[in-house]
PDB file of C-alpha atoms in Angstrom:
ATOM      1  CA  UNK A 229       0.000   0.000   0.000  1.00  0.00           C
ATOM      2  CA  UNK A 230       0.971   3.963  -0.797  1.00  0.00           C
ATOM      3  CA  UNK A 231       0.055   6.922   0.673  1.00  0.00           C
ATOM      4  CA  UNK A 232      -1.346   9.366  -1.589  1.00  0.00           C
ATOM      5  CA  UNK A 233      -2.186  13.332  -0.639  1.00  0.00           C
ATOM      6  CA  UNK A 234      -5.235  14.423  -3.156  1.00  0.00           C
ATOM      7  CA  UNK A 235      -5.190  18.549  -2.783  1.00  0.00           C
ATOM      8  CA  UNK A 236      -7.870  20.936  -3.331  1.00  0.00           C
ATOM      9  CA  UNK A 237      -6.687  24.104  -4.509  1.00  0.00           C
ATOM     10  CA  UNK A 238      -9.028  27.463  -4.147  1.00  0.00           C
ATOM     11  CA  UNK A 239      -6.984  28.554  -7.601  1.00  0.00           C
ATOM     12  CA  UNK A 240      -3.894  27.759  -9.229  1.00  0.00           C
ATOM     13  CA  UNK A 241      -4.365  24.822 -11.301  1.00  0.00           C
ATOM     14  CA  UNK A 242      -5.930  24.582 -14.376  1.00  0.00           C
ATOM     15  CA  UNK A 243      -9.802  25.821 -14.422  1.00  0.00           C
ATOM     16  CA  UNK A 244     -12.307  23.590 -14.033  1.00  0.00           C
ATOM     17  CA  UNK A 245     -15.277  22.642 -16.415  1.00  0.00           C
ATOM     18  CA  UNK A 246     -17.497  24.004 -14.204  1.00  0.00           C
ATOM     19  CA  UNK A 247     -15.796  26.714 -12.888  1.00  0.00           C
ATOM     20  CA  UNK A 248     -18.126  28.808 -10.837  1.00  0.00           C
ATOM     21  CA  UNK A 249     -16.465  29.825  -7.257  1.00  0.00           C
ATOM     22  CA  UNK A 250     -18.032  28.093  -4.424  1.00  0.00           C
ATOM     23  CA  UNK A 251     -18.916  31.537  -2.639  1.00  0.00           C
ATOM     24  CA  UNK A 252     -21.573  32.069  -5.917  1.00  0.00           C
ATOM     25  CA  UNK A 253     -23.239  28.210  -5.396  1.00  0.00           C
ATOM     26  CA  UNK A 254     -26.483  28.143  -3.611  1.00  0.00           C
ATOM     27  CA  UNK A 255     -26.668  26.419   0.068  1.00  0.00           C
ATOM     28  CA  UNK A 256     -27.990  23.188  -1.887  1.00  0.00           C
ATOM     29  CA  UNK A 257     -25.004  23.458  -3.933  1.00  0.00           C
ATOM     30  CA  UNK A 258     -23.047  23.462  -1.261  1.00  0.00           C
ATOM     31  CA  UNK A 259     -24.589  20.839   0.760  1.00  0.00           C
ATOM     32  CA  UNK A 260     -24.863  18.480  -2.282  1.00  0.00           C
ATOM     33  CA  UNK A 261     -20.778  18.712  -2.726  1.00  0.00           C
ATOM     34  CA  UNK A 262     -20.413  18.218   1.162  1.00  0.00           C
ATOM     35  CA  UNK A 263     -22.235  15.164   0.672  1.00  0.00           C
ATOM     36  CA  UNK A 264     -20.555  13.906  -2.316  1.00  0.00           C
ATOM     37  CA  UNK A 265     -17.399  14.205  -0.146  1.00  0.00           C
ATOM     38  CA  UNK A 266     -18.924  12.365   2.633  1.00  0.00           C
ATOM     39  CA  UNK A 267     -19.845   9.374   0.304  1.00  0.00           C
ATOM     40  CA  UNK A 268     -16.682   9.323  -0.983  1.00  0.00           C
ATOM     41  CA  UNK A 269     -14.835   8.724   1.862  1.00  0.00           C
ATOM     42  CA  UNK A 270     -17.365   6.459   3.639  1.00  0.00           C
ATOM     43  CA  UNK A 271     -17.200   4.404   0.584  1.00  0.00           C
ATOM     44  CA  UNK A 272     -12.972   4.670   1.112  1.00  0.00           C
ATOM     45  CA  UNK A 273     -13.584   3.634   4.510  1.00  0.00           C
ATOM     46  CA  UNK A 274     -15.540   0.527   3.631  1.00  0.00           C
ATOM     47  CA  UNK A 275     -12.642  -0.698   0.891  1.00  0.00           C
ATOM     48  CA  UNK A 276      -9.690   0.349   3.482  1.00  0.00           C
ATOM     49  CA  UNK A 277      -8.362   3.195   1.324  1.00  0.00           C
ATOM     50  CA  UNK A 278      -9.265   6.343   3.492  1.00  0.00           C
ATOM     51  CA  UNK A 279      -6.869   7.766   5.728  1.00  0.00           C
ATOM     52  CA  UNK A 280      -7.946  11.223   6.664  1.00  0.00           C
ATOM     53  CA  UNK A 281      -9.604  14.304   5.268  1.00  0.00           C
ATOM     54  CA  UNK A 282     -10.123  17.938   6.576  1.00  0.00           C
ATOM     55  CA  UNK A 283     -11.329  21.109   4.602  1.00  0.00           C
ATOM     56  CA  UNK A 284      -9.458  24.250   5.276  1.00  0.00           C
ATOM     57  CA  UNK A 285     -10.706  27.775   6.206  1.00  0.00           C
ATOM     58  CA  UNK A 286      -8.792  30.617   3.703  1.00  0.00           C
ATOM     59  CA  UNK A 287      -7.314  32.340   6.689  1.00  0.00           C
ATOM     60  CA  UNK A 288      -4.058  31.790   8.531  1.00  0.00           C
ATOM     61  CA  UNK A 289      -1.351  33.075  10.456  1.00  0.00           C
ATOM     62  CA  UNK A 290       2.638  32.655   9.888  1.00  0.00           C
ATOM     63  CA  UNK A 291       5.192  31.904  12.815  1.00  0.00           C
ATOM     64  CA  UNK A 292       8.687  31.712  12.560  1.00  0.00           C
ATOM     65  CA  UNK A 293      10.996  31.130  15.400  1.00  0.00           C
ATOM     66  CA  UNK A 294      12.951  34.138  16.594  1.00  0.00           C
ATOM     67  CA  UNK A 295      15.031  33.999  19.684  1.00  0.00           C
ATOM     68  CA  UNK A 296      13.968  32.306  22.914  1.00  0.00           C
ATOM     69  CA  UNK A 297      10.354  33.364  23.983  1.00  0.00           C
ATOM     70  CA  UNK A 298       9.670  35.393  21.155  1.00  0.00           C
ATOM     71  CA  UNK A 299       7.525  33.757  17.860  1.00  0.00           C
ATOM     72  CA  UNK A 300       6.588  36.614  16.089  1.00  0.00           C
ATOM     73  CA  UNK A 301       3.331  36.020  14.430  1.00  0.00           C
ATOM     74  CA  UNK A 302       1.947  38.304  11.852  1.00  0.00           C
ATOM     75  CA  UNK A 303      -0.969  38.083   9.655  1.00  0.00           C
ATOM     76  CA  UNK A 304       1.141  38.041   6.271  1.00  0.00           C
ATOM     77  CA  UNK A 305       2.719  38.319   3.689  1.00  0.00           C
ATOM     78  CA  UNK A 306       0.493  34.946   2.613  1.00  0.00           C
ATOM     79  CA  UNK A 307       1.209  33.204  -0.752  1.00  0.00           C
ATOM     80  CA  UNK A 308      -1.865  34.281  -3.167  1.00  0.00           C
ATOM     81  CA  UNK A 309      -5.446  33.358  -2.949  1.00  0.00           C
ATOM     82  CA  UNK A 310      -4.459  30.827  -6.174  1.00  0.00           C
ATOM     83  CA  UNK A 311      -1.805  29.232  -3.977  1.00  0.00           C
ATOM     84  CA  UNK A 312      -4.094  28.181  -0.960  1.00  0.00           C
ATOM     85  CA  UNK A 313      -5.355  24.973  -0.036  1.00  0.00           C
ATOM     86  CA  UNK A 314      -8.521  24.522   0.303  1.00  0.00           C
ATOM     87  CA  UNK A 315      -8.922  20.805   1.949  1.00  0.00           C
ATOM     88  CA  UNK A 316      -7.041  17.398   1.504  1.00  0.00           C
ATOM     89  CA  UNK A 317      -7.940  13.610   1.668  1.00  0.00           C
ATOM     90  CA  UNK A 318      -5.330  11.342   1.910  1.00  0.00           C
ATOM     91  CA  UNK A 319      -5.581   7.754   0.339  1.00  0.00           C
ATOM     92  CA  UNK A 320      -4.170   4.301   0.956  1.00  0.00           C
ATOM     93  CA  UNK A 321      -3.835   2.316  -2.053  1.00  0.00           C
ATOM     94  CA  UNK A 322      -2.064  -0.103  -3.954  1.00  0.00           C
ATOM     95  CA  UNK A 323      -1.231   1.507  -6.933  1.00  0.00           C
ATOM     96  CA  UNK A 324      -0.425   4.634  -8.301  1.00  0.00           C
ATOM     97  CA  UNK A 325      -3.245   4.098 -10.961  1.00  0.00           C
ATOM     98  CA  UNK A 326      -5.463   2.967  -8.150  1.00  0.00           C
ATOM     99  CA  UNK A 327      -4.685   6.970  -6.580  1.00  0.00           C
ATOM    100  CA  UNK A 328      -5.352   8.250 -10.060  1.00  0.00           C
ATOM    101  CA  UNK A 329      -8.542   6.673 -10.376  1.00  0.00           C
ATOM    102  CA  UNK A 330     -10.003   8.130  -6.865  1.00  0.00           C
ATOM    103  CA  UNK A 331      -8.591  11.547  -7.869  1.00  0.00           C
ATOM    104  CA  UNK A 332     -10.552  11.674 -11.257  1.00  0.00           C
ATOM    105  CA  UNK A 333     -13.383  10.285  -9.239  1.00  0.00           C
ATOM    106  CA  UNK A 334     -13.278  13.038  -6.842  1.00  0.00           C
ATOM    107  CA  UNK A 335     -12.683  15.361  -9.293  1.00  0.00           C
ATOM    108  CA  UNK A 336     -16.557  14.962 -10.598  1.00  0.00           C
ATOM    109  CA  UNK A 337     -18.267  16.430  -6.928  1.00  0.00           C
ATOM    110  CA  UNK A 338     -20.818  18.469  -7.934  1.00  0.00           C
ATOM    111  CA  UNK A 339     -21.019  22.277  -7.906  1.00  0.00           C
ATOM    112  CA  UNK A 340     -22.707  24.793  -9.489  1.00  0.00           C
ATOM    113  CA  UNK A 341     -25.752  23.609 -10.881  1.00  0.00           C
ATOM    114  CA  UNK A 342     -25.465  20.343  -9.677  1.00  0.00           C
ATOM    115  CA  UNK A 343     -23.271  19.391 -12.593  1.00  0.00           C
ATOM    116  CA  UNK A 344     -19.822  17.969 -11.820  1.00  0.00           C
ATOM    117  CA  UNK A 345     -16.830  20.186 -11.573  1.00  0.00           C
ATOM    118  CA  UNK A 346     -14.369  18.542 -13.083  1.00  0.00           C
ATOM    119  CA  UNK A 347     -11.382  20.276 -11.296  1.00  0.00           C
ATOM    120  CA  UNK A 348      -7.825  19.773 -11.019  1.00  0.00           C
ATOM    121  CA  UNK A 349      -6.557  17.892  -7.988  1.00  0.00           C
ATOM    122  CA  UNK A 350      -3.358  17.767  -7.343  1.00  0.00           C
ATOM    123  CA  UNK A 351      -1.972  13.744  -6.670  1.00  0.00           C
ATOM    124  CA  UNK A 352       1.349  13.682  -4.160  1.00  0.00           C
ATOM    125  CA  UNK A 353       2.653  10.847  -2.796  1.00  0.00           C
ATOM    126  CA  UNK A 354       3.832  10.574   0.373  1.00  0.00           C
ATOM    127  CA  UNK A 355       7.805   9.798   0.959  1.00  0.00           C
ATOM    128  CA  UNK A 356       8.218   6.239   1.767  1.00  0.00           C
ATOM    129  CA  UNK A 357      10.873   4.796   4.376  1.00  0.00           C
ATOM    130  CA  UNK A 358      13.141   7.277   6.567  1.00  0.00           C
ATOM    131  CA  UNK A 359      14.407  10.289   5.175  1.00  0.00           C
ATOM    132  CA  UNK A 360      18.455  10.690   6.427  1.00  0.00           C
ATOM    133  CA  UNK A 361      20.843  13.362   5.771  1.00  0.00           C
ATOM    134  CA  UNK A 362      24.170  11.717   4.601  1.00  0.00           C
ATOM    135  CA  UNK A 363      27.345  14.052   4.321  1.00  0.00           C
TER     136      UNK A 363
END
């Protein structure tokens, strides 16, 4: 088995065939994608391929270590609205083609309309083994 990341970007890939921003999609719209989502995984859960999945609210902070006692924390500079992440699910599978296959699946939730978005999902594995530094 291989640990897959599937990434849903607010912007930055590709658009999507139905590209209509989710902040323009009625509650319904909404509600129906939530629950194509929650099928989706349920239906991972059943076959042993889900691992985890959270959405992601737009808004963050940035820390960086600075001296003892003192994180400063400020509210930017952020990469741009394209660049954010919008949720993640990741998969356990037993094939790279298997991973590919969930992401185009999960690439049809439905949006706007009702009709499926189609969007770009980006498909990372995760590192395998232990990572070591070697001089």
């Amino acid at each position: 088995m291989a640990k897959y990341l599937l990434l849903k970007h607010y912007r930055g890939a590709p658009a999507s065939v139905n590209d209509v921003p989710m902040e323009q999609w009625t509650p319904e719209e909404i509600s129906a994608h939530v629950q194509y989502m929650r099928d989706f995984a349920a239906r991972l859960e059943q076959t042993g391929e889900f691992v985890d999945s959270q959405a992601l609210a737009p808004e963050g902070t940035f820390v960086r270590y600075d001296g003892e006692g003192r994180p400063p924390v400020t509210d930017g500079p952020f990469a741009e609205t394209k660049d954010l992440i919008a949720g993640w699910m990741v998969i356990d599978v037993d094939s790279r083609e298997r991973a590919l296959e969930l992401a185009a699946e999960l690439s049809a939730a439905p949006g706007a309309g009702g009709k499926p978005i189609h969007e770009w999902l980006e498909l990372r594995p995760f590192l395998g083994g232990r990572c070591t530094v070697t001089e």
